[in-house]
Coordinates of C-alpha atoms in Angstrom, one line a residue:
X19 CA 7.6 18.3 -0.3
X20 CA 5.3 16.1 -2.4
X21 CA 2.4 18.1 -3.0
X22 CA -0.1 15.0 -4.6
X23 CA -0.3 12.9 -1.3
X24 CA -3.6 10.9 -2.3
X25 CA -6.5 11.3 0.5
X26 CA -6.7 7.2 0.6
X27 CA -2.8 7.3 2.2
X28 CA -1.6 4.1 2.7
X29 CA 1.2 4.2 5.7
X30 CA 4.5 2.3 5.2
X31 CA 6.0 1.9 8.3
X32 CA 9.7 0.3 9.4
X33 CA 10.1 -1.6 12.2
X34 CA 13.1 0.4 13.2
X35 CA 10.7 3.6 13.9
X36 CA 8.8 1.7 16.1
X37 CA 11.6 0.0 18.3
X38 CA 12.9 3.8 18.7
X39 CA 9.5 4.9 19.9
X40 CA 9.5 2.4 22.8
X41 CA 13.3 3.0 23.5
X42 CA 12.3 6.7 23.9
X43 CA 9.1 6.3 26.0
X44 CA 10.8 3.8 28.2
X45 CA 13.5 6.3 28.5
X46 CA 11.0 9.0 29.2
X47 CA 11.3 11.4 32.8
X48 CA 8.9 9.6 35.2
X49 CA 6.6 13.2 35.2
X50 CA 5.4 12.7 31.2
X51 CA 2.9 10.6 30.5
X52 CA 3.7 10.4 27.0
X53 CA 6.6 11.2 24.2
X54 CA 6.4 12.7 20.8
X55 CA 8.7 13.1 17.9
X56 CA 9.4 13.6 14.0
X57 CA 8.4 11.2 11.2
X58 CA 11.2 11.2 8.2
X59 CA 10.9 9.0 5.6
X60 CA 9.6 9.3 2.0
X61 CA 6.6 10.4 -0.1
X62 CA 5.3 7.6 -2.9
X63 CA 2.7 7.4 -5.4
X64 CA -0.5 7.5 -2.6
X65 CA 2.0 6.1 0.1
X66 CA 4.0 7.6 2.3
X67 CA 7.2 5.0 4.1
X68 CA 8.4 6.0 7.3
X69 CA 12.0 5.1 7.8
X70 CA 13.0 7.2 10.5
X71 CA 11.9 9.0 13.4
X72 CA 13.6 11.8 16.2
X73 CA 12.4 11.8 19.6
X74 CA 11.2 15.9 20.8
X75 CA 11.5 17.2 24.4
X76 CA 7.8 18.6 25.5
X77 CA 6.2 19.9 28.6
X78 CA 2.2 19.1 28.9
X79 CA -0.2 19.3 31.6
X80 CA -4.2 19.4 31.2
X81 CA -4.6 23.0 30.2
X82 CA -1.3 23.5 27.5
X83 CA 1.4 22.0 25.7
X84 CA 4.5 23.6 25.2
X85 CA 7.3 21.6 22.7
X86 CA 10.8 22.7 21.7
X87 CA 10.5 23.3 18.3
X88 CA 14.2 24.5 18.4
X89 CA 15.4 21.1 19.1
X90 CA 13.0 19.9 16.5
X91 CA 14.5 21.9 14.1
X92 CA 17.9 21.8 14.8
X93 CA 18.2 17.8 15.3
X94 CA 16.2 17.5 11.9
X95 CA 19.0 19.5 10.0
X96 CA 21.8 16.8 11.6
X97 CA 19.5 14.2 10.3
X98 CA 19.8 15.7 6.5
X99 CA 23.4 15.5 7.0
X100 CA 23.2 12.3 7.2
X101 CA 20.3 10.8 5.1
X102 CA 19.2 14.0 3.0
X103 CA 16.7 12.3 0.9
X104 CA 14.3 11.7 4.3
X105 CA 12.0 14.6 4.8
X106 CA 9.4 15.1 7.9
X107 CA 6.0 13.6 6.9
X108 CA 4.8 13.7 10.2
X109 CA 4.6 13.3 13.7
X110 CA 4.1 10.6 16.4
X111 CA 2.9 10.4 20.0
X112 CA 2.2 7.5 22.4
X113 CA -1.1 6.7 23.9
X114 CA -3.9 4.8 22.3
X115 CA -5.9 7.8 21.7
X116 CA -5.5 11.3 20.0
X117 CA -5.8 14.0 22.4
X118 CA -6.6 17.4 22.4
X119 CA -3.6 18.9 22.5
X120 CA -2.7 16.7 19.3
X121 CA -4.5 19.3 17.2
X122 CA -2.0 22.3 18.4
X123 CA 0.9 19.9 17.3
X124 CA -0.2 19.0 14.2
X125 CA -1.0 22.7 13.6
X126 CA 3.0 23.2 13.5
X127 CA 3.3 19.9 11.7
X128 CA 1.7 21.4 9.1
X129 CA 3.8 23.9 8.0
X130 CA 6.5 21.1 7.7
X131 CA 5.0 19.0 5.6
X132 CA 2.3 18.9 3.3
X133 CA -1.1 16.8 4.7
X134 CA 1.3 15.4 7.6
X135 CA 0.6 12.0 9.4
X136 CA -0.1 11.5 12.7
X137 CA 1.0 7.8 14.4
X138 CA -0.4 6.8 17.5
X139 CA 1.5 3.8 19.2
X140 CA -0.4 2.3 22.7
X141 CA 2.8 1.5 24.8
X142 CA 0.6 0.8 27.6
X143 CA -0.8 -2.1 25.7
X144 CA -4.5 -1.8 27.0
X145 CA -5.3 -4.3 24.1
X146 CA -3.1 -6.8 25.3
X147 CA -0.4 -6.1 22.5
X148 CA 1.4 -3.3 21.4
X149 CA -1.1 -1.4 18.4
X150 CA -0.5 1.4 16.5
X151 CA -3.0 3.8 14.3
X152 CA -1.7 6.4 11.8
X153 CA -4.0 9.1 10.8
X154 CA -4.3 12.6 8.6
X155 CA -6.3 15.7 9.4
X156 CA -9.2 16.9 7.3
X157 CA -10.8 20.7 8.5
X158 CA -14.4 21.3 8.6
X159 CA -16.4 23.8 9.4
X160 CA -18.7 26.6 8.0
X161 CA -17.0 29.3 5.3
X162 CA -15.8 32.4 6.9
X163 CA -16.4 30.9 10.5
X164 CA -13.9 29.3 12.7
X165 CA -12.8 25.5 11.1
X166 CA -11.9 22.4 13.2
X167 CA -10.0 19.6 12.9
X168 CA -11.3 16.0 12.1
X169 CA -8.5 13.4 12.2
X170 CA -9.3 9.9 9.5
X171 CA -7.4 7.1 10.3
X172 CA -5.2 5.6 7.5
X173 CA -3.8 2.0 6.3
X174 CA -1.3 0.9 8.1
X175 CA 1.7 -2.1 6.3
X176 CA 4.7 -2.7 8.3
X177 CA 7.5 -2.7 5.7
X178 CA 11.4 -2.8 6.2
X179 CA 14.7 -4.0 5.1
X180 CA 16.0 -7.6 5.6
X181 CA 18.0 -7.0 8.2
X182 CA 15.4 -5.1 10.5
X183 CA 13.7 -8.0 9.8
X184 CA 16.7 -10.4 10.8
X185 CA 16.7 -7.7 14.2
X186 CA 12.7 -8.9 14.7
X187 CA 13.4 -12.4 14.4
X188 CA 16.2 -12.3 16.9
X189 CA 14.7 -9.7 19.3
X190 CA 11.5 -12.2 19.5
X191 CA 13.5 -15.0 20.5
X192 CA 13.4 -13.2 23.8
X193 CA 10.1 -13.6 24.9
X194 CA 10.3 -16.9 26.4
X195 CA 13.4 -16.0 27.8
X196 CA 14.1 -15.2 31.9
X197 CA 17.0 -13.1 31.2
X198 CA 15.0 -11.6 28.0
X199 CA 18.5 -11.6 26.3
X200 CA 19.9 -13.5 23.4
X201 CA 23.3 -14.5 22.0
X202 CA 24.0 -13.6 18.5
X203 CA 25.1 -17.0 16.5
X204 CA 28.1 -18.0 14.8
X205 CA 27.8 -17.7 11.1
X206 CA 27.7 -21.2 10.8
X207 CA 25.1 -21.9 12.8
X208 CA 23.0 -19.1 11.7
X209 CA 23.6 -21.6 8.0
X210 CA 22.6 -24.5 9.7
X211 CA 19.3 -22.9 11.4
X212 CA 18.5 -21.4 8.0
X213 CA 18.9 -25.0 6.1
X214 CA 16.7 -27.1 8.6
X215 CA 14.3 -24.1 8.3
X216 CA 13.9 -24.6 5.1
X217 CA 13.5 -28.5 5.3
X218 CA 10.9 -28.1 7.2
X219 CA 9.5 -25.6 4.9
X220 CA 10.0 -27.7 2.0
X221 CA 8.1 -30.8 4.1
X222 CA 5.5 -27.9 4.6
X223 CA 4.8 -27.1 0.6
X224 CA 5.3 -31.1 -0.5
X225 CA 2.6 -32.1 1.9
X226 CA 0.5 -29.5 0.6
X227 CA 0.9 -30.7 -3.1
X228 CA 0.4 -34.6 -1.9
X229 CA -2.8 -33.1 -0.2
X230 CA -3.8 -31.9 -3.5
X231 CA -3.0 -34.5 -5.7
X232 CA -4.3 -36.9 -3.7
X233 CA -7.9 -34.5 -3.6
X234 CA -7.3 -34.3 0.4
X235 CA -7.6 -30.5 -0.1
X236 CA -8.7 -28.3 -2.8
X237 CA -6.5 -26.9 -5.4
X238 CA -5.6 -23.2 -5.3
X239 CA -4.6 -21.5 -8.4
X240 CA -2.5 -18.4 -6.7
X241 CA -0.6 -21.4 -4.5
X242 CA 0.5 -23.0 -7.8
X243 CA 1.2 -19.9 -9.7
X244 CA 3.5 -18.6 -6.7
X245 CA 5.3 -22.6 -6.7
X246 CA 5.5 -22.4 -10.4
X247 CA 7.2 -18.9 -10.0
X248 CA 9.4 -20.7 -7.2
X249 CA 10.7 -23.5 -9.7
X250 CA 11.5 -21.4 -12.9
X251 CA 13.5 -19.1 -10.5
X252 CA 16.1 -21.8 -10.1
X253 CA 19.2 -21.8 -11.8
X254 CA 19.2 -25.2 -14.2
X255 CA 22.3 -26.2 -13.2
X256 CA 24.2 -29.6 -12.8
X257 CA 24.1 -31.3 -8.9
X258 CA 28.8 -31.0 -9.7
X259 CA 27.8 -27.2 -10.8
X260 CA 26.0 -27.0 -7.6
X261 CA 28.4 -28.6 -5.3
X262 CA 31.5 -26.3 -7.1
X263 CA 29.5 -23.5 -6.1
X264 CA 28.6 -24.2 -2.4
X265 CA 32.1 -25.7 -1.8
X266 CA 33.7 -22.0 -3.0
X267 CA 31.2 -20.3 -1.2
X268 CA 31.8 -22.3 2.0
X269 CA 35.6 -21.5 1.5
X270 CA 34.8 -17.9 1.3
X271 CA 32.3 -18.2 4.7
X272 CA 35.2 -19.8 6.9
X273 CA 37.9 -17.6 5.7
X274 CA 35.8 -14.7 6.4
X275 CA 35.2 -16.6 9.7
X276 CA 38.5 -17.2 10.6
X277 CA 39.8 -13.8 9.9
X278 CA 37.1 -12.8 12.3
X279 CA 37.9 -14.6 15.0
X280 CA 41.9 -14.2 14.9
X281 CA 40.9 -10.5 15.1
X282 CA 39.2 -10.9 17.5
X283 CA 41.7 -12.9 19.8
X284 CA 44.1 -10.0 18.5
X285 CA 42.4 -7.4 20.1
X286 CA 41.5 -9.2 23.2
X287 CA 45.1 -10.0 23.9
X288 CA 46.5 -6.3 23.1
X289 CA 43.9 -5.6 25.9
X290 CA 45.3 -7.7 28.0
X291 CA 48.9 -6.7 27.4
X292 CA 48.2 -3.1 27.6
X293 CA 46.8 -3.6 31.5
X294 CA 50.3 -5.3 32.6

């Protein structure tokens, strides 16, 4: 474990752990009120980045909590199997607020991990959307009488890989929809979104620098540094270089395509066979 974990933390957090703490509460038994789990991910210079997270069984009623720390443990060993460079950096629990129990739980969390984080994640979206908080413990007290527990809330960035991020974009194109489902594109047309996506973004960024040479708006230095950036990071090549280039790629797409589909139509028809 990572022993300098700075007391400004700033928490990196993946999409991915977030869709798997709703999957879990949804899948919940209807007498808990709430679920908890693991953290995994990895320690940085005054960052932790969670990537991953394990759902634990718990019983909890007003007066105790009792969790199975032998699931905890065990399921955390298959998970080193697979990925071994995550390591628990914390834990999570639903609800908008920290409890009292949550001081008992991160009690054990601490012998896990050093200066473990605690997430919060408000599934019952009292503020409208779904929030989250992440925080780390600090003790208190007077020496050589009993200490408590003061939880500080921590910086939160919502980090991931491009294709969570792909997953986010898809899974959003949901919310307007009855049957809150969505069809995967073809390849191609996932191209030909992508392309009029960026002509519109490119409309977007020369209005902008009509605006400004025009003095409609104001310049911004950091806007031109990031366009100049933009422009220098373009191969200088000819438009035939260009067009040699997309045209192989393009082969490349459709045989990749093709190959798809024909196995695809190959495995539906040995399905079909096999039922006569």
């Amino acid at each position: 474990m990572n022993s300098g974990v700075s007391p400004h933390l700033v928490v990196k957090l993946h999409p991915v752990v977030l869709f798997t703490i709703i999957d879990s509460y949804e899948r919940r038994n209807d007498c808990q009120h709430r679920v908890i789990g693991t953290l995994l991910g990895i320690y940085e210079k005054g960052a932790v980045e969670v990537t991953n997270c394990l759902c634990i069984p718990h019983n909890e009623s007003e007066d105790e909590v009792a969790v199975d720390m032998e699931f905890a443990k065990a399921m955390y060993e298959l998970q080193k199997k697979v990925n071994s460079s995550e390591v628990i950096v914390g834990w999570y629990a639903t609800g908008a607020d920290v409890t009292g129990h949550s001081v008992l739980i991160h009690d054990y969390y601490s012998r896990e991990a050093n200066n473990p984080i605690h997430l919060t994640v408000d599934t019952s979206l009292s503020e409208g959307s779904l929030t989250w908080k992440a925080f780390t413990s600090t003790s208190f007290g007077v020496p050589g009488k009993n200490t408590g527990t003061m939880f500080t809330p921590c910086k939160v960035e919502i980090v991931g890989y491009e294709p969570e991020f792909v997953g986010m974009k898809i899974a959003q194109q949901t919310k307007h929809n009855k049957q809150r489902s969505v069809e995967i594109l073809p390849d191609l047309d996932m191209i030909n979104n992508a392309i009029q996506n960026m002509l519109e973004l490119s409309d977007v960024v020369i209005g902008y620098i009509d605006d400004v040479l025009a003095n409609r708006k104001p310049a911004d230095n950091s806007v031109g540094r990031t366009l100049m950036d933009i422009v220098q990071s373009i191969p200088q090549i000819s438009p035939e270089q260009f067009q040699d280039m997309l045209n192989s790629n393009m082969k490349d797409l459709l045989m990749v395509v093709y190959l798809a589909q024909l196995t695809r139509s190959q495995l539906a028809l040995h399905e079909k066979i096999s039922f006569l």
